[in-house]
Amino acid sequence: MKDITIRSDKQKNIIYIDKLNYEIQNFESNYIKEHYNINQFDDAKLNKILEKIKQFKKNNTLPDNIFWKDLHKFSSKSGGFRTIKNRREIYSFILETLGRKPEYKLIPSKPTQEQINSYDTVIKNDCKRSVLYSLIKNNDKFKKYQSNKNDVEKDENQKVIEVYINELMEFTKESLGNYEYFNYFQGYQEICLYFMVIFGREEGVKYMTLFSKIYLDYVLSKKYKINFDMLLDILNECCNIVNKKVNTLINKITKTKPYYSLSWLITYLTHSNDNIYNQMSLLDYFITSNISHMYFLSANIIVSEFNKIGTKFNIYTADEEYTYMELFFQHFQKLKVSLIDYEIIIKKNEKINQNLFNEIISNMIKNAKNENDKGTLILLNKNIHDTSIFEYHSLKSQIINIIIVFILLLIVKKLFF
């Protein structure tokens, strides 16, 4: 009898989750029409991608580099893959394809009861502060979940949100293998939220676990304790590549590491973004990218936002740059990530040679001060190479080199024959 009751409660909870997910999908089509410039050519291209995925699945074959290149290129377009239905197809295909590699095998390790209790408490508190609340609060489409005109309706809607948050707690723990596969870090639950929206409560755990192993192993690893300062050092080097002159000035003004951007790196910006459709477009871009894209995109945001301050307050000609420290931090503390023009930032990001990130990591591995940092960097380096199917820059370079050689041969032929 107890088992039946538990199962019944679980089924009720899943109905609540499906209800809110259904609402989100209903509002999605209107948001797309209002905010994204979509043409018939893009429609045809996306349909072609989806059709190819069906064929790969049907024939149990793997895609070539051209397909991955096209997929990544499309993800950088306005609105990305556009709908939750499309994302369900594309994300599952990406994760299952990469998940075939033996290096992504999950190796369980029993946590202590003390670790379990500690993580349980932190996750519970983090989920109670979930971005889900601001998503609903800041979205006019979800007004009925905030309505106070009808107490019965208000209670029902509040129950939907509470159930969703409680299930998000369980979802987060399960995607970590109940701490047997991974450690937890604050903010991880916000990525889980999007996988729960896209795939639902039960199927979502499977894909979030795969995502964690493929993309987040270096920060979730049970073997190494993550050094967040080291991640910020990597980001600082990326800022130098984006614009060394500006970053030198930023470092001079702030006299510290870019701590204000740490949550961007480890949560794929989900922690700060209260626009659910905007964030899904970003996830489209990141899931078809190497980890380097995340770091360079964050660096591009830092440089871009600083340029706004610099233009407004004439920082570039100031003799005493340190006087602008407070101004700088205030700007980034108040920064609404959801209002950043990602299309412009992504275009800048795509111009960067992502292989430069490999050089940063390789140099840091050589100079690592301890085995913990070295181990984390090696995991990060492994992530870079294991997701190399997304690194189309090297392929592009090869094609350019071939064209150059061909032109030179034509010139030589014309001169001497």
Short mmCIF file of C-alpha atoms in Angstrom, two decimals:
data_model
loop_
_atom_site.label_atom_id
_atom_site.label_comp_id
_atom_site.label_asym_id
_atom_site.label_seq_id
_atom_site.Cartn_x
_atom_site.Cartn_y
_atom_site.Cartn_z
CA MET A 1 0.00 0.00 0.00
CA LYS A 2 2.84 2.38 0.88
CA ASP A 3 4.52 1.70 -2.48
CA ILE A 4 1.29 2.47 -4.34
CA THR A 5 0.93 5.76 -2.42
CA ILE A 6 4.52 6.78 -3.22
CA ARG A 7 4.01 5.94 -6.88
CA SER A 8 0.76 7.88 -6.94
CA ASP A 9 2.39 10.98 -5.43
CA LYS A 10 5.23 10.71 -7.93
CA GLN A 11 2.78 10.52 -10.82
CA LYS A 12 0.93 13.58 -9.52
CA ASN A 13 4.20 15.50 -9.31
CA ILE A 14 5.08 14.57 -12.88
CA ILE A 15 1.67 15.89 -13.98
CA TYR A 16 2.46 19.22 -12.30
CA ILE A 17 5.84 19.35 -14.01
CA ASP A 18 4.32 18.52 -17.38
CA LYS A 19 1.75 21.26 -16.80
CA LEU A 20 4.34 24.00 -16.38
CA ASN A 21 6.51 22.61 -19.18
CA TYR A 22 3.45 22.64 -21.44
CA GLU A 23 2.81 26.30 -20.59
CA ILE A 24 6.42 27.17 -21.42
CA GLN A 25 6.17 25.45 -24.80
CA ASN A 26 2.88 27.21 -25.55
CA PHE A 27 4.42 30.64 -24.96
CA GLU A 28 7.50 29.73 -26.93
CA SER A 29 6.01 30.07 -30.43
CA ASN A 30 4.78 33.60 -29.72
CA TYR A 31 8.14 34.61 -28.29
CA ILE A 32 9.91 33.31 -31.40
CA LYS A 33 7.65 35.31 -33.70
CA GLU A 34 8.11 38.50 -31.66
CA HIS A 35 11.87 38.35 -31.12
CA TYR A 36 13.57 36.32 -33.84
CA ASN A 37 14.00 37.10 -37.49
CA ILE A 38 13.41 33.73 -39.11
CA ASN A 39 13.19 33.12 -42.86
CA GLN A 40 12.16 30.18 -45.04
CA PHE A 41 15.79 29.40 -45.88
CA ASP A 42 16.56 28.85 -42.19
CA ASP A 43 13.42 26.73 -41.82
CA ALA A 44 14.57 24.48 -44.64
CA LYS A 45 18.07 24.23 -43.19
CA LEU A 46 16.80 23.28 -39.75
CA ASN A 47 14.44 20.68 -41.21
CA LYS A 48 17.36 19.23 -43.16
CA ILE A 49 19.40 18.93 -39.94
CA LEU A 50 16.51 17.19 -38.16
CA GLU A 51 16.00 14.84 -41.11
CA LYS A 52 19.70 13.92 -41.11
CA ILE A 53 19.52 13.14 -37.39
CA LYS A 54 16.61 10.79 -38.04
CA GLN A 55 18.63 9.03 -40.73
CA PHE A 56 21.70 8.71 -38.50
CA LYS A 57 19.54 7.17 -35.78
CA LYS A 58 17.73 4.86 -38.19
CA ASN A 59 20.94 3.57 -39.80
CA ASN A 60 22.92 3.67 -36.55
CA THR A 61 25.66 5.69 -38.27
CA LEU A 62 27.83 8.56 -37.07
CA PRO A 63 27.83 12.02 -38.71
CA ASP A 64 30.85 13.50 -40.42
CA ASN A 65 32.58 16.79 -39.56
CA ILE A 66 30.53 18.71 -42.12
CA PHE A 67 27.34 17.85 -40.26
CA TRP A 68 28.80 19.01 -36.91
CA LYS A 69 30.02 22.20 -38.54
CA ASP A 70 26.56 22.92 -39.99
CA LEU A 71 24.92 22.13 -36.65
CA HIS A 72 27.22 24.51 -34.76
CA LYS A 73 26.78 27.23 -37.36
CA PHE A 74 23.01 26.98 -37.14
CA SER A 75 23.10 27.10 -33.32
CA SER A 76 24.70 30.55 -33.53
CA LYS A 77 21.74 31.95 -35.47
CA SER A 78 18.99 34.04 -33.89
CA GLY A 79 16.85 31.78 -31.71
CA GLY A 80 19.15 28.78 -32.13
CA PHE A 81 17.14 25.57 -32.56
CA ARG A 82 14.00 27.59 -31.73
CA THR A 83 11.70 25.07 -30.12
CA ILE A 84 11.86 22.70 -27.17
CA LYS A 85 10.74 19.90 -29.47
CA ASN A 86 13.71 20.50 -31.77
CA ARG A 87 16.07 20.70 -28.81
CA ARG A 88 14.81 17.38 -27.51
CA GLU A 89 15.80 15.75 -30.79
CA ILE A 90 19.11 17.54 -31.26
CA TYR A 91 20.40 17.49 -27.66
CA SER A 92 19.61 13.81 -27.21
CA PHE A 93 21.41 13.00 -30.46
CA ILE A 94 24.51 15.02 -29.53
CA LEU A 95 24.74 13.57 -26.03
CA GLU A 96 24.08 9.98 -27.08
CA THR A 97 26.62 10.23 -29.92
CA LEU A 98 29.36 11.66 -27.69
CA GLY A 99 28.35 9.34 -24.87
CA ARG A 100 29.38 6.32 -26.94
CA LYS A 101 33.02 7.10 -26.27
CA PRO A 102 34.52 4.78 -23.63
CA GLU A 103 36.13 7.71 -21.80
CA TYR A 104 32.67 8.95 -20.87
CA LYS A 105 31.88 5.81 -18.93
CA LEU A 106 30.55 6.69 -15.48
CA ILE A 107 32.61 5.26 -12.64
CA PRO A 108 30.71 5.21 -9.33
CA SER A 109 32.35 6.04 -6.01
CA LYS A 110 30.41 5.80 -2.76
CA PRO A 111 30.05 9.15 -0.94
CA THR A 112 30.20 9.36 2.85
CA GLN A 113 27.03 10.08 4.79
CA GLU A 114 28.55 13.41 5.80
CA GLN A 115 29.00 14.37 2.13
CA ILE A 116 25.44 13.28 1.33
CA ASN A 117 23.98 15.38 4.15
CA SER A 118 26.09 18.39 3.24
CA TYR A 119 25.19 18.30 -0.47
CA ASP A 120 21.50 17.64 0.29
CA THR A 121 21.32 20.78 2.43
CA VAL A 122 23.09 22.98 -0.12
CA ILE A 123 20.97 21.71 -3.04
CA LYS A 124 17.78 22.27 -1.09
CA ASN A 125 18.72 25.89 -0.36
CA ASP A 126 19.94 26.51 -3.91
CA CYS A 127 16.76 25.17 -5.48
CA LYS A 128 14.67 27.39 -3.23
CA ARG A 129 16.50 30.35 -4.79
CA SER A 130 16.14 28.94 -8.29
CA VAL A 131 16.03 31.21 -11.32
CA LEU A 132 12.62 29.59 -11.99
CA TYR A 133 11.05 32.16 -9.65
CA SER A 134 12.44 35.10 -11.60
CA LEU A 135 11.55 33.40 -14.90
CA ILE A 136 7.92 33.37 -13.82
CA LYS A 137 7.99 36.75 -12.08
CA ASN A 138 9.54 38.56 -15.07
CA ASN A 139 7.47 36.90 -17.77
CA ASP A 140 4.09 38.45 -18.55
CA LYS A 141 2.95 35.16 -20.07
CA PHE A 142 3.11 33.55 -16.61
CA LYS A 143 0.89 36.15 -14.96
CA LYS A 144 -1.63 33.55 -13.93
CA TYR A 145 1.03 32.00 -11.69
CA GLN A 146 1.28 35.33 -9.88
CA SER A 147 -2.42 36.20 -9.85
CA ASN A 148 -4.01 37.18 -6.53
CA LYS A 149 -7.55 37.65 -7.86
CA ASN A 150 -8.56 34.06 -7.27
CA ASP A 151 -7.19 32.45 -4.10
CA VAL A 152 -8.01 28.94 -5.27
CA GLU A 153 -6.19 29.47 -8.58
CA LYS A 154 -3.32 31.16 -6.80
CA ASP A 155 -2.93 28.22 -4.40
CA GLU A 156 -2.98 25.76 -7.29
CA ASN A 157 -0.41 27.71 -9.27
CA GLN A 158 1.81 28.08 -6.22
CA LYS A 159 1.59 24.32 -5.72
CA VAL A 160 2.79 23.75 -9.31
CA ILE A 161 5.87 25.88 -8.60
CA GLU A 162 6.57 24.25 -5.23
CA VAL A 163 6.28 20.76 -6.70
CA TYR A 164 8.56 21.78 -9.56
CA ILE A 165 11.20 23.07 -7.13
CA ASN A 166 10.99 19.94 -4.94
CA GLU A 167 11.35 17.71 -7.98
CA LEU A 168 14.26 19.87 -9.19
CA MET A 169 16.05 18.98 -5.95
CA GLU A 170 15.61 15.28 -6.63
CA PHE A 171 16.43 15.72 -10.31
CA THR A 172 19.71 17.44 -9.41
CA LYS A 173 20.73 14.69 -6.99
CA GLU A 174 19.84 11.92 -9.41
CA SER A 175 21.75 13.50 -12.30
CA LEU A 176 24.83 13.47 -10.03
CA GLY A 177 24.22 9.76 -9.45
CA ASN A 178 23.21 10.67 -5.89
CA TYR A 179 26.84 11.87 -5.53
CA GLU A 180 28.30 8.56 -6.67
CA TYR A 181 29.37 9.99 -10.06
CA PHE A 182 29.97 13.66 -9.33
CA ASN A 183 30.42 16.29 -6.65
CA TYR A 184 27.97 19.20 -6.54
CA PHE A 185 28.71 22.89 -7.06
CA GLN A 186 26.33 25.78 -6.44
CA GLY A 187 24.57 26.75 -9.65
CA TYR A 188 24.53 23.27 -11.15
CA GLN A 189 20.82 23.01 -10.31
CA GLU A 190 20.05 25.84 -12.76
CA ILE A 191 21.40 23.83 -15.70
CA CYS A 192 19.32 20.91 -14.42
CA LEU A 193 16.24 23.15 -14.58
CA TYR A 194 16.60 23.54 -18.35
CA PHE A 195 17.07 19.84 -18.91
CA MET A 196 13.93 19.24 -16.85
CA VAL A 197 12.04 21.76 -19.01
CA ILE A 198 13.28 20.23 -22.27
CA PHE A 199 13.11 16.51 -21.46
CA GLY A 200 10.76 16.27 -18.51
CA ARG A 201 11.41 14.85 -15.06
CA GLU A 202 12.45 11.26 -15.81
CA GLU A 203 14.17 11.35 -19.19
CA GLY A 204 15.92 14.60 -18.33
CA VAL A 205 18.07 12.95 -15.62
CA LYS A 206 19.64 10.63 -18.18
CA TYR A 207 20.66 13.47 -20.49
CA MET A 208 21.76 15.79 -17.69
CA THR A 209 24.07 13.05 -16.41
CA LEU A 210 25.56 12.68 -19.89
CA PHE A 211 25.94 16.45 -20.21
CA SER A 212 27.70 16.53 -16.84
CA LYS A 213 30.20 13.87 -17.84
CA ILE A 214 30.96 15.30 -21.28
CA TYR A 215 30.97 19.05 -20.56
CA LEU A 216 31.34 19.53 -16.80
CA ASP A 217 33.56 16.71 -15.59
CA TYR A 218 36.45 19.06 -14.78
CA VAL A 219 34.34 20.99 -12.23
CA LEU A 220 32.26 18.05 -10.96
CA SER A 221 35.11 15.54 -10.65
CA LYS A 222 35.18 13.43 -7.51
CA LYS A 223 38.92 13.01 -7.92
CA TYR A 224 39.92 16.68 -7.84
CA LYS A 225 38.73 19.68 -5.86
CA ILE A 226 38.01 22.50 -8.25
CA ASN A 227 40.19 25.59 -7.94
CA PHE A 228 37.89 28.43 -8.97
CA ASP A 229 40.78 30.93 -8.92
CA MET A 230 42.45 28.85 -11.60
CA LEU A 231 39.35 29.03 -13.80
CA LEU A 232 39.43 32.81 -13.48
CA ASP A 233 43.10 32.79 -14.50
CA ILE A 234 42.08 30.91 -17.65
CA LEU A 235 39.32 33.46 -18.29
CA ASN A 236 41.78 36.31 -17.80
CA GLU A 237 44.03 34.81 -20.49
CA CYS A 238 41.00 34.56 -22.79
CA CYS A 239 40.30 38.26 -22.15
CA ASN A 240 43.87 39.01 -23.23
CA ILE A 241 43.25 37.19 -26.50
CA VAL A 242 39.99 39.07 -27.08
CA ASN A 243 41.58 42.46 -26.38
CA LYS A 244 44.83 42.65 -24.42
CA LYS A 245 44.88 46.43 -24.23
CA VAL A 246 41.41 46.63 -22.69
CA ASN A 247 42.03 43.72 -20.34
CA THR A 248 45.26 45.28 -19.10
CA LEU A 249 43.25 48.37 -18.18
CA ILE A 250 40.55 46.23 -16.53
CA ASN A 251 43.18 44.47 -14.41
CA LYS A 252 44.71 47.82 -13.48
CA ILE A 253 41.35 49.23 -12.39
CA THR A 254 39.98 46.18 -10.54
CA LYS A 255 43.26 44.85 -9.09
CA THR A 256 41.60 41.46 -8.78
CA LYS A 257 40.37 38.48 -10.76
CA PRO A 258 37.00 38.62 -12.58
CA TYR A 259 35.04 36.95 -9.76
CA TYR A 260 31.82 38.60 -10.98
CA SER A 261 31.89 36.24 -14.00
CA LEU A 262 32.59 32.94 -12.23
CA SER A 263 28.93 31.91 -12.26
CA TRP A 264 28.84 32.41 -16.04
CA LEU A 265 31.58 29.84 -16.52
CA ILE A 266 30.26 27.06 -14.31
CA THR A 267 26.54 27.43 -15.06
CA TYR A 268 26.61 28.36 -18.75
CA LEU A 269 25.06 31.70 -17.74
CA THR A 270 21.85 30.02 -16.53
CA HIS A 271 22.25 31.38 -13.00
CA SER A 272 21.94 35.02 -14.03
CA ASN A 273 19.52 34.79 -16.94
CA ASP A 274 15.82 35.37 -16.29
CA ASN A 275 14.76 34.94 -19.93
CA ILE A 276 14.06 31.26 -20.52
CA TYR A 277 14.00 31.41 -24.34
CA ASN A 278 17.11 33.57 -24.53
CA GLN A 279 18.90 31.05 -22.30
CA MET A 280 17.79 28.09 -24.37
CA SER A 281 19.29 29.71 -27.45
CA LEU A 282 22.56 30.07 -25.54
CA LEU A 283 22.46 26.41 -24.52
CA ASP A 284 21.99 25.52 -28.20
CA TYR A 285 25.23 27.31 -28.94
CA PHE A 286 27.16 25.80 -26.03
CA ILE A 287 26.06 22.21 -26.54
CA THR A 288 27.36 22.33 -30.12
CA SER A 289 30.61 23.95 -28.99
CA ASN A 290 33.88 23.20 -27.33
CA ILE A 291 34.32 24.36 -23.73
CA SER A 292 36.61 27.07 -25.12
CA HIS A 293 33.59 28.84 -26.64
CA MET A 294 32.12 29.31 -23.15
CA TYR A 295 35.29 30.95 -21.84
CA PHE A 296 35.81 33.16 -24.87
CA LEU A 297 32.15 34.20 -24.89
CA SER A 298 32.46 35.26 -21.23
CA ALA A 299 35.64 37.15 -22.11
CA ASN A 300 33.84 38.90 -24.97
CA ILE A 301 31.06 39.95 -22.59
CA ILE A 302 33.58 41.39 -20.12
CA VAL A 303 35.41 43.39 -22.82
CA SER A 304 32.17 44.50 -24.48
CA GLU A 305 30.60 45.69 -21.20
CA PHE A 306 33.79 47.46 -20.15
CA ASN A 307 33.85 49.30 -23.47
CA LYS A 308 30.37 50.62 -22.64
CA ILE A 309 31.65 52.01 -19.33
CA GLY A 310 34.79 53.33 -20.95
CA THR A 311 32.88 55.24 -23.61
CA LYS A 312 30.43 56.69 -21.11
CA PHE A 313 32.96 57.84 -18.51
CA ASN A 314 36.03 58.42 -20.65
CA ILE A 315 38.02 55.85 -18.67
CA TYR A 316 40.57 55.38 -21.44
CA THR A 317 42.05 58.85 -20.94
CA ALA A 318 41.88 58.88 -17.15
CA ASP A 319 45.18 59.36 -15.32
CA GLU A 320 44.01 57.60 -12.18
CA GLU A 321 42.20 54.50 -13.38
CA TYR A 322 41.80 53.05 -9.88
CA THR A 323 39.16 55.67 -9.11
CA TYR A 324 36.86 53.76 -11.46
CA MET A 325 37.04 50.47 -9.54
CA GLU A 326 33.71 51.02 -7.78
CA LEU A 327 32.05 52.09 -11.03
CA PHE A 328 33.29 48.92 -12.72
CA PHE A 329 32.02 46.53 -10.04
CA GLN A 330 28.67 48.31 -9.76
CA HIS A 331 28.15 47.90 -13.48
CA PHE A 332 28.77 44.14 -13.39
CA GLN A 333 26.77 43.63 -10.20
CA LYS A 334 23.73 45.30 -11.80
CA LEU A 335 24.30 43.71 -15.20
CA LYS A 336 21.20 41.93 -16.50
CA VAL A 337 22.60 39.01 -18.41
CA SER A 338 19.26 38.49 -20.16
CA LEU A 339 19.60 41.92 -21.84
CA ILE A 340 23.03 41.31 -23.37
CA ASP A 341 22.95 41.17 -27.17
CA TYR A 342 24.22 37.62 -27.56
CA GLU A 343 23.96 37.60 -31.32
CA ILE A 344 26.67 40.26 -31.54
CA ILE A 345 28.78 38.55 -28.84
CA ILE A 346 28.50 35.16 -30.58
CA LYS A 347 29.54 36.68 -33.91
CA LYS A 348 32.66 38.06 -32.21
CA ASN A 349 33.21 34.70 -30.56
CA GLU A 350 33.14 32.85 -33.85
CA LYS A 351 36.01 34.95 -35.16
CA ILE A 352 38.39 33.72 -32.45
CA ASN A 353 40.74 30.83 -33.13
CA GLN A 354 39.54 28.37 -30.49
CA ASN A 355 42.85 26.49 -30.66
CA LEU A 356 44.38 29.34 -28.67
CA PHE A 357 42.46 27.97 -25.69
CA ASN A 358 44.40 24.70 -26.02
CA GLU A 359 47.64 26.68 -25.74
CA ILE A 360 46.44 28.40 -22.57
CA ILE A 361 45.57 25.07 -20.93
CA SER A 362 48.76 23.33 -22.09
CA ASN A 363 50.92 26.12 -20.65
CA MET A 364 49.02 26.04 -17.37
CA ILE A 365 49.46 22.25 -17.11
CA LYS A 366 53.23 22.71 -17.47
CA ASN A 367 53.24 25.35 -14.72
CA ALA A 368 50.68 23.75 -12.38
CA LYS A 369 51.68 24.21 -8.73
CA ASN A 370 50.12 20.99 -7.43
CA GLU A 371 48.64 17.69 -8.59
CA ASN A 372 45.08 18.79 -7.86
CA ASP A 373 45.29 21.74 -10.27
CA LYS A 374 47.18 19.68 -12.82
CA GLY A 375 44.54 16.94 -12.66
CA THR A 376 41.71 19.45 -13.16
CA LEU A 377 43.50 21.04 -16.12
CA ILE A 378 44.14 17.62 -17.68
CA LEU A 379 40.40 16.87 -17.39
CA LEU A 380 39.68 20.23 -19.01
CA ASN A 381 42.24 19.49 -21.72
CA LYS A 382 40.62 16.09 -22.27
CA ASN A 383 37.30 17.83 -22.65
CA ILE A 384 38.78 20.00 -25.38
CA HIS A 385 40.10 17.11 -27.41
CA ASP A 386 37.18 14.77 -26.78
CA THR A 387 34.71 17.27 -28.19
CA SER A 388 36.94 18.01 -31.16
CA ILE A 389 34.10 17.13 -33.52
CA PHE A 390 32.91 20.67 -32.88
CA GLU A 391 36.27 22.25 -33.67
CA TYR A 392 35.70 23.26 -37.22
CA HIS A 393 38.25 26.09 -37.16
CA SER A 394 41.10 23.69 -37.93
CA LEU A 395 39.12 22.25 -40.86
CA LYS A 396 38.48 25.77 -42.10
CA SER A 397 42.21 26.52 -41.87
CA GLN A 398 43.04 23.40 -43.86
CA ILE A 399 40.64 24.41 -46.63
CA ILE A 400 42.15 27.92 -46.73
CA ASN A 401 45.66 26.43 -46.93
CA ILE A 402 44.61 24.16 -49.80
CA ILE A 403 43.17 27.15 -51.69
CA ILE A 404 46.36 29.16 -51.13
CA VAL A 405 48.55 26.28 -52.40
CA PHE A 406 46.29 25.92 -55.44
CA ILE A 407 46.57 29.65 -56.24
CA LEU A 408 50.35 29.53 -55.86
CA LEU A 409 50.55 26.58 -58.22
CA LEU A 410 48.53 28.49 -60.79
CA ILE A 411 50.86 31.50 -60.44
CA VAL A 412 53.95 29.31 -60.81
CA LYS A 413 52.45 27.58 -63.82
CA LYS A 414 51.68 30.95 -65.46
CA LEU A 415 55.17 32.31 -64.79
CA PHE A 416 57.26 29.37 -65.92
CA PHE A 417 55.18 27.45 -68.46
#
